[in-house]
Coordinates of C-alpha atoms and ligand atoms in Angstrom, one line a residue:
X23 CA 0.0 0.0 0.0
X24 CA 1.3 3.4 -1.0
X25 CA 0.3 7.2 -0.4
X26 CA 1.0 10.1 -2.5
X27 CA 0.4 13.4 -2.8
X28 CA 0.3 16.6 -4.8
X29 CA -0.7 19.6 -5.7
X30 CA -4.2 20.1 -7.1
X31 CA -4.9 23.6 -6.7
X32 CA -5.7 26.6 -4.7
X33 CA -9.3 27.7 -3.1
X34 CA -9.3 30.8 -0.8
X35 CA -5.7 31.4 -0.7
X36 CA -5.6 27.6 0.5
X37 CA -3.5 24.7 -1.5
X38 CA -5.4 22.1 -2.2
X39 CA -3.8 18.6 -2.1
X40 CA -4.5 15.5 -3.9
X41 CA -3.8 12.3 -2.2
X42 CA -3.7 9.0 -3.7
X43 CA -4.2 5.6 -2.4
X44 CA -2.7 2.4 -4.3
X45 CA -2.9 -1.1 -3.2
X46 CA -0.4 -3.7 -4.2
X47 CA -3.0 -4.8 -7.6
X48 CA -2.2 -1.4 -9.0
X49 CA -6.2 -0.5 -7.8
X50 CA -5.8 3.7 -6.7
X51 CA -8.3 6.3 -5.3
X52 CA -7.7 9.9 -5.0
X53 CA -9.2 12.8 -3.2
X54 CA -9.3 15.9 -2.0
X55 CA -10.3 18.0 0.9
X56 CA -12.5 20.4 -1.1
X57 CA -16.0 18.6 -0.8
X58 CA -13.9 15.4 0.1
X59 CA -14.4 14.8 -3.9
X60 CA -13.2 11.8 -5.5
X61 CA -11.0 12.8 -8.0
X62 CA -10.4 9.3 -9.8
X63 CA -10.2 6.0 -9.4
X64 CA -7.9 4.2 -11.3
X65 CA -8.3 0.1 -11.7
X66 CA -7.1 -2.5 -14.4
X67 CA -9.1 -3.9 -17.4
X68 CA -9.3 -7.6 -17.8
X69 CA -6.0 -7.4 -19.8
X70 CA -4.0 -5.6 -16.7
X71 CA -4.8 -2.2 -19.1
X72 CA -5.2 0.5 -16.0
X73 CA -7.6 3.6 -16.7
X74 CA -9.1 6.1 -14.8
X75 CA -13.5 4.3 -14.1
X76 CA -14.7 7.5 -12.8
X77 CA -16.1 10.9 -14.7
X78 CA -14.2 14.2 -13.0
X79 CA -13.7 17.5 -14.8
X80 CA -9.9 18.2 -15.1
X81 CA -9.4 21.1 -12.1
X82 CA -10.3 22.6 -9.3
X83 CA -11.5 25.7 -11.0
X84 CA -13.9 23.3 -13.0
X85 CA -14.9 22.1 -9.8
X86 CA -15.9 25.1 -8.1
X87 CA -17.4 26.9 -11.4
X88 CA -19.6 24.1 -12.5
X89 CA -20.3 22.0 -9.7
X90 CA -20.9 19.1 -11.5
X91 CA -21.3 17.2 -8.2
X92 CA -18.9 14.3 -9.7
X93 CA -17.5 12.4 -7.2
X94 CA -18.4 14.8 -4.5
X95 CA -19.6 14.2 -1.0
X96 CA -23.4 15.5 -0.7
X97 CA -25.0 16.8 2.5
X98 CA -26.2 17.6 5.1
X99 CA -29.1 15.5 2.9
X100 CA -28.4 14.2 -0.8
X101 CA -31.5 14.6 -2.8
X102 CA -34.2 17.0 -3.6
X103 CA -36.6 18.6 0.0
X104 CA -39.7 19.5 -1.6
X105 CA -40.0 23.4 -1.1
X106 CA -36.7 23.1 0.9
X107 CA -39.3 22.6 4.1
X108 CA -39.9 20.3 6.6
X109 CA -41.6 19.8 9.8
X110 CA -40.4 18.6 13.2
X111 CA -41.5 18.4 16.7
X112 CA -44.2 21.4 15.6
X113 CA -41.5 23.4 14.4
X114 CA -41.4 24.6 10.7
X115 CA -37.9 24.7 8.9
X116 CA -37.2 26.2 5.9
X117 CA -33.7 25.3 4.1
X118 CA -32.0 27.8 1.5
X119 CA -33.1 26.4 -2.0
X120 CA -31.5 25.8 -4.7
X121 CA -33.2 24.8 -7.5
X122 CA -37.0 25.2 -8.7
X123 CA -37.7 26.4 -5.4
X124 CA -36.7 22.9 -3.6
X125 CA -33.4 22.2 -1.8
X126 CA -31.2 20.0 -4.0
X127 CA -28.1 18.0 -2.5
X128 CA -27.6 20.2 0.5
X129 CA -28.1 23.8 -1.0
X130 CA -26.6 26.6 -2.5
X131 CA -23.4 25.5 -0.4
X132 CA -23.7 22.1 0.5
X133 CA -20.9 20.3 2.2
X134 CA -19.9 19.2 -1.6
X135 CA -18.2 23.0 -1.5
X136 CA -16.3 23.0 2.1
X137 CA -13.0 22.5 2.4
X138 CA -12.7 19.3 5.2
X139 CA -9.6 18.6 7.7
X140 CA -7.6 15.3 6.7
X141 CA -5.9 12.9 8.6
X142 CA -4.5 9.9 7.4
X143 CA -4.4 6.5 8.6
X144 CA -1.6 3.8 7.0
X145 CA -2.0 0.4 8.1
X146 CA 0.0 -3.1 6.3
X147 CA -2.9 -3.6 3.7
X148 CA -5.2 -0.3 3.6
X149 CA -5.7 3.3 3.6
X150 CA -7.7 5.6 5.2
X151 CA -8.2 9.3 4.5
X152 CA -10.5 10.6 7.4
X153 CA -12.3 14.1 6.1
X154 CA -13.5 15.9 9.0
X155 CA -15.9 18.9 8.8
X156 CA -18.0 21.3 11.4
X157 CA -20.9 22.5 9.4
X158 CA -22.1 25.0 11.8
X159 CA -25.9 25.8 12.8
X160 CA -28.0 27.4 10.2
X161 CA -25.4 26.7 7.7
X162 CA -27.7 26.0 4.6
X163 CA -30.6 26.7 7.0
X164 CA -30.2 23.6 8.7
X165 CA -30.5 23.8 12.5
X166 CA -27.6 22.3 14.6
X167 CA -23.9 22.5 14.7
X168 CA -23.0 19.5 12.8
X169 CA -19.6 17.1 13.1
X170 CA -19.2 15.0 10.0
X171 CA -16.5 12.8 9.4
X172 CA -16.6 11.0 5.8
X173 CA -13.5 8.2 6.5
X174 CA -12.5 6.5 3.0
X175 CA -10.5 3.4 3.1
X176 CA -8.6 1.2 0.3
X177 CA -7.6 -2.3 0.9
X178 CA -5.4 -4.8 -0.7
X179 CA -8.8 -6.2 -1.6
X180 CA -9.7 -3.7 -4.2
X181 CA -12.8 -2.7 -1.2
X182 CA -13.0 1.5 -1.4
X183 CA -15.1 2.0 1.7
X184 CA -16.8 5.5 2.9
X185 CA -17.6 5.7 6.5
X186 CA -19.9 8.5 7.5
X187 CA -20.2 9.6 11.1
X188 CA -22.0 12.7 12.2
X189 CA -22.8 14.6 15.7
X190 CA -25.2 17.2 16.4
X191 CA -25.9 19.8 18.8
X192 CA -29.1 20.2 17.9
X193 CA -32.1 18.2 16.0
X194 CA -31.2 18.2 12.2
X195 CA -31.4 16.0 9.3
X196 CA -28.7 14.0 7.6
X197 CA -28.8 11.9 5.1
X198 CA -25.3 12.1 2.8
X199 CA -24.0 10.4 -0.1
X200 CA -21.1 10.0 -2.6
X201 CA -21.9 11.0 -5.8
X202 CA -19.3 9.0 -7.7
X203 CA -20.2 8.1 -11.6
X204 CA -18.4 5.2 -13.2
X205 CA -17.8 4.2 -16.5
X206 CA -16.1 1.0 -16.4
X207 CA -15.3 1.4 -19.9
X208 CA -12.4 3.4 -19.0
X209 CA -13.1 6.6 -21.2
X210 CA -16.3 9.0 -20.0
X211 CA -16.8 9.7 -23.8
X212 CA -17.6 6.2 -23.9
X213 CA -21.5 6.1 -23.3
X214 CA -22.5 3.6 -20.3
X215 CA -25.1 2.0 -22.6
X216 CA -23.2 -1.3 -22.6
X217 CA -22.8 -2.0 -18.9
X218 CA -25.1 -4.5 -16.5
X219 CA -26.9 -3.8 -13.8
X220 CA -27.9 -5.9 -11.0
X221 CA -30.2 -4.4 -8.1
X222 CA -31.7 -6.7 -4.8
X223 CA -34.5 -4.3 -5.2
X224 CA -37.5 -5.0 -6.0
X225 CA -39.3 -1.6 -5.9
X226 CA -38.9 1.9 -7.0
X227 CA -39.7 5.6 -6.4
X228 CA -41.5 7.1 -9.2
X229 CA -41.0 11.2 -10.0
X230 CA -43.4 14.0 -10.5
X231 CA -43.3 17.6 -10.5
X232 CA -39.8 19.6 -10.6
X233 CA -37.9 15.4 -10.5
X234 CA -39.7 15.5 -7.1
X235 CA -40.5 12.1 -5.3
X236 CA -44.1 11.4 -5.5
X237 CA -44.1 9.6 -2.3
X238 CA -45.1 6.1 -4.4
X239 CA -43.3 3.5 -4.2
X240 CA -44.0 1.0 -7.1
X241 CA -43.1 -2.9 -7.6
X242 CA -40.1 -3.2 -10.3
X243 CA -40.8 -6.9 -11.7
X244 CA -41.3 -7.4 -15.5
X245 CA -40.8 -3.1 -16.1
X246 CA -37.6 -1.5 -17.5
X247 CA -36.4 -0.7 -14.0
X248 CA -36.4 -4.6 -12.7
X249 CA -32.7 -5.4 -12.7
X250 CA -33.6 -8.5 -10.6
X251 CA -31.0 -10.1 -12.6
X252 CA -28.3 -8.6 -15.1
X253 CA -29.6 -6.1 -17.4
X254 CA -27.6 -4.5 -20.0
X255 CA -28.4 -0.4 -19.2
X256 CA -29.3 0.0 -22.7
X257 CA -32.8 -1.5 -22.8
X258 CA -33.7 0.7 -19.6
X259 CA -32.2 3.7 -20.3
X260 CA -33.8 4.1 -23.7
X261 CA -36.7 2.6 -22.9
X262 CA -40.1 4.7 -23.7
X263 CA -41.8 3.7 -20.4
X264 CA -43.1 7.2 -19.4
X265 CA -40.9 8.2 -16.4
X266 CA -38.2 7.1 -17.7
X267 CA -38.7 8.8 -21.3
X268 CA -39.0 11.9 -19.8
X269 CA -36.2 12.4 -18.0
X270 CA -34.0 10.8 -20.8
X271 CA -32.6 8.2 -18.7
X272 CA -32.7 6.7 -14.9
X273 CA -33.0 9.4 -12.4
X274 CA -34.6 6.9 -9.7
X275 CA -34.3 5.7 -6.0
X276 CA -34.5 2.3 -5.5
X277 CA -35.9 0.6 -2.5
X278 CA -32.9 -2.4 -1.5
X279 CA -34.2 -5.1 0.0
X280 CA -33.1 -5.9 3.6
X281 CA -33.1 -9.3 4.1
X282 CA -30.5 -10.2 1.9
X283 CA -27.0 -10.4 1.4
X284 CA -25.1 -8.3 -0.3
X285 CA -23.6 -7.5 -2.8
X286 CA -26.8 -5.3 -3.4
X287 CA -26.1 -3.7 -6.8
X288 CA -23.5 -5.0 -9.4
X289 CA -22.0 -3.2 -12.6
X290 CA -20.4 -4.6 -15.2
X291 CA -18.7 -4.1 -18.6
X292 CA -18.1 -6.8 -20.8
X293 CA -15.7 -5.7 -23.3
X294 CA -13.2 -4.1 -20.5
X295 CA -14.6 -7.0 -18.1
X296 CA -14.6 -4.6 -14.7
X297 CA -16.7 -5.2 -12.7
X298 CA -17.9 -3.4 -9.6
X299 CA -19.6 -4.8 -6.7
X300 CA -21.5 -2.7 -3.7
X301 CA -21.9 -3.6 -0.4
X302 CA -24.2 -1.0 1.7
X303 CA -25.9 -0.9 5.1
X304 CA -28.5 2.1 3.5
X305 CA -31.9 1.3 2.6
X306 CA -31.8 2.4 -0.6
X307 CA -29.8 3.5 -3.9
X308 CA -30.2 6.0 -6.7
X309 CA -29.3 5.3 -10.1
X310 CA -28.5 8.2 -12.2
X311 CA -27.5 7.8 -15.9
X312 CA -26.1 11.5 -16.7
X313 CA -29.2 12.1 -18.9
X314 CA -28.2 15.1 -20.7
X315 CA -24.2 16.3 -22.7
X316 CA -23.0 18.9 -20.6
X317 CA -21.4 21.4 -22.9
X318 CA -20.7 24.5 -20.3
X319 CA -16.7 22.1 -19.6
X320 CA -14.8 19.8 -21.7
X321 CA -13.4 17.1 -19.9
X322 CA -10.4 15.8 -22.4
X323 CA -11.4 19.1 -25.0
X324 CA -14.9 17.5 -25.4
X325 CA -18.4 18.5 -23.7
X326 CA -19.4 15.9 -21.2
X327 CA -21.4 13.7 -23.0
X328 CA -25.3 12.0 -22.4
X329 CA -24.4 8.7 -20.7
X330 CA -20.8 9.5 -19.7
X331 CA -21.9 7.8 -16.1
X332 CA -23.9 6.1 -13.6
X333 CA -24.2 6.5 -10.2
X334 CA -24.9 4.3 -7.1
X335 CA -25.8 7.2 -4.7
X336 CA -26.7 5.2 -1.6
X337 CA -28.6 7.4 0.9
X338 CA -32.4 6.7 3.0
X339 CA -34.9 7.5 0.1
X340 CA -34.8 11.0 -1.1
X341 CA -37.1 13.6 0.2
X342 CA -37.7 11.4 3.4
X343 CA -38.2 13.7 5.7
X344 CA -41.7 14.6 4.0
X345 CA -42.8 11.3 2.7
X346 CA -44.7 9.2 5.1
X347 CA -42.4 5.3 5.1
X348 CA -39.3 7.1 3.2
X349 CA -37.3 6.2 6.1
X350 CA -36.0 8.6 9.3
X351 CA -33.4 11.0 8.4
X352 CA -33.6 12.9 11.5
X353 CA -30.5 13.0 13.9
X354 CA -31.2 14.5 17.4
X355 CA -28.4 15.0 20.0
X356 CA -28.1 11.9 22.0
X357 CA -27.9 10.4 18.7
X358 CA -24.0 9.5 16.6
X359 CA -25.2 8.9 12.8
X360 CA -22.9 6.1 11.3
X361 CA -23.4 4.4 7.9
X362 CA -21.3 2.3 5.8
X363 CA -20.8 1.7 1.9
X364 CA -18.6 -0.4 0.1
X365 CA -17.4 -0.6 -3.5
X366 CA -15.3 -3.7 -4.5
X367 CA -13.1 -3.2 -8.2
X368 CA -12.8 -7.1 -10.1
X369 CA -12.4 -8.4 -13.0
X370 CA -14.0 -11.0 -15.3
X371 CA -12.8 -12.9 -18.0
Ligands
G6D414 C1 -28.7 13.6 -8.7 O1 -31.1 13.0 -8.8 C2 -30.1 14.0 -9.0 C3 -30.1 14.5 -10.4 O2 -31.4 14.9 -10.8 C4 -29.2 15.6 -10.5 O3 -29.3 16.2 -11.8 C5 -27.8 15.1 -10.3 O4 -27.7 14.5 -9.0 C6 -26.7 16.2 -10.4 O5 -28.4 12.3 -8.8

């Protein structure tokens, strides 16, 4: 195991560092302390080719300018808050809102933009990188000062764990995720059309108004979103099934059954023959396909293409603080929030 660092770039007179993980299979993660983003991850093909499986715009500047979200952690809650509003113990909280009046992934400054502590943990076969931030009462409009720690770990088992532990002072939500996209075909201009899919789910949330959950949760089996069993991406993503057509792609939480083992998604590529296994202790994930080219950065001197990813963002269900059975978001004082998601990099013949 081996860690590396370098420059990456300055924000608010700060240098921003880069530092990279590598096991002894060649398997390497990097991040930074601005947003605790993911800035690659680096794995070989079923030939020993390496590439970079994740999409990332090239800078820092990028970063900050576009906020593509890529790779970035999202909080205090990932997802959309109708109205940015909620209720709790008969008090009435209104967030700062971000988009089509609702709160989206934390808000206009969501902890995807802060600039985390790091410490760094070296054991004989893995890495940690522990991100520590104090997001402090009212930041966002969220009540509470807030301690977060988001703790990523390689092993010499090609495992990239997050570990997310959070204090309050105060009654607040939190409900984060990692908003990593991977292409496992090694190139993000590359559409994810040809990978598989597996989900243990067996239900869905549907969208309505402004990508809003409706608060429905509907059964999976025999539609384009039942990836009971391998399903090339293709044949859901371009499907014409109504809410999918719409948004041009997935854009969807799905509910992950909790009786089983895991893994409870798997994504694979044939042709490059990674494959990428996830092992979660949240209820549920949401699969999004990068629906639309995103020409306002070039990434490699091209626009960002339609399909250039697909993310496993595993989280409670979005908007669960105001759908009745979405799950309990809600973190009060005597409470430590603690949740743990693992990806595990292969290969197949
Ligand atoms: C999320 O569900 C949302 C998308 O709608 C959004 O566009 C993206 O993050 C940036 O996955």
């Amino acid at each position: 195991m081996k860690l590396t660092t370098k420059a990456f770039g300055f924000y608010l007179n700060q240098e921003i560092t880069e530092y990279t993980i590598t096991n002894t299979n060649g398997v390497s993660l990097s991040a930074i302390p601005y947003g605790a983003i993911v800035t690659k991850i680096v794995t070989p093909d079923k030939n020993g080719n390496i590439a970079d499986i994740t999409l990332n715009v090239e800078s820092l500047e990028d970063m900050i300018a576009y906020r593509p979200f890529y790779g970035a952690t999202i909080g205090r809650v990932a997802g959309r808050i109708t109205d940015g509003q909620y209720e709790i113990d008969g008090t009435q909280v209104q967030l700062d809102v971000n988009e089509k009046g609702n709160q989206l992934h934390g808000g206009p400054a969501g902890l995807d933009t802060k600039v985390f502590e790091v410490e760094t943990i070296e054991a004989s076969d893995s890495i940690s990188l522990v991100f520590s931030y104090k997001s402090l009462a009212g930041e966002e409009g969220f009540p509470g000062n807030l301690d977060v720690t988001v703790e990523y770990t390689l092993n010499d088992n090609n495992e990239w764990t997050i570990a997310y532990t959070a204090n309050t002072d105060k009654t607040t939500l939190f409900n984060p995720t990692n908003h990593i996209y991977f292409n496992l075909n090694g190139d993000i201009h590359q559409p994810i059309l040809n990978h598989e899919l597996q989900l243990k789910s067996s239900k869905h949330g549907t969208l309505g108004d402004r990508n809003l959950p409706t608060g429905q949760l509907e059964e999976s089996k025999g539609t384009p979103f039942d990836f009971s069993e391998l399903k090339v991406l293709e044949e859901a993503v371009l499907s014409n099934e109504p809410q999918i057509e719409s948004l041009s792609g997935l854009d969807h939480p799905f509910v992950l059954d909790q009786t089983v083992e895991g893994p409870q998604a798997i994504l694979t590529e044939s042709q490059s023959g990674r494959k990428v296994e996830m092992y979660t202790e949240e209820q549920s994930v949401v699969i999004f396909t990068h629906n639309a080219e995103m020409d306002a950065y070039t990434i490699k001197g091209r626009p960002a293409p339609q399909y250039a990813g697909i993310t496993l963002e595993t989280q409670a269900l979005p908007d669960a603080i105001n759908q009745e059975g979405f799950g309990n978001i809600v973190l009060r004082p005597e409470e430590t929030y603690q949740s743990k998601t693992t990806y595990r990099f292969s290969t197949m013949k």
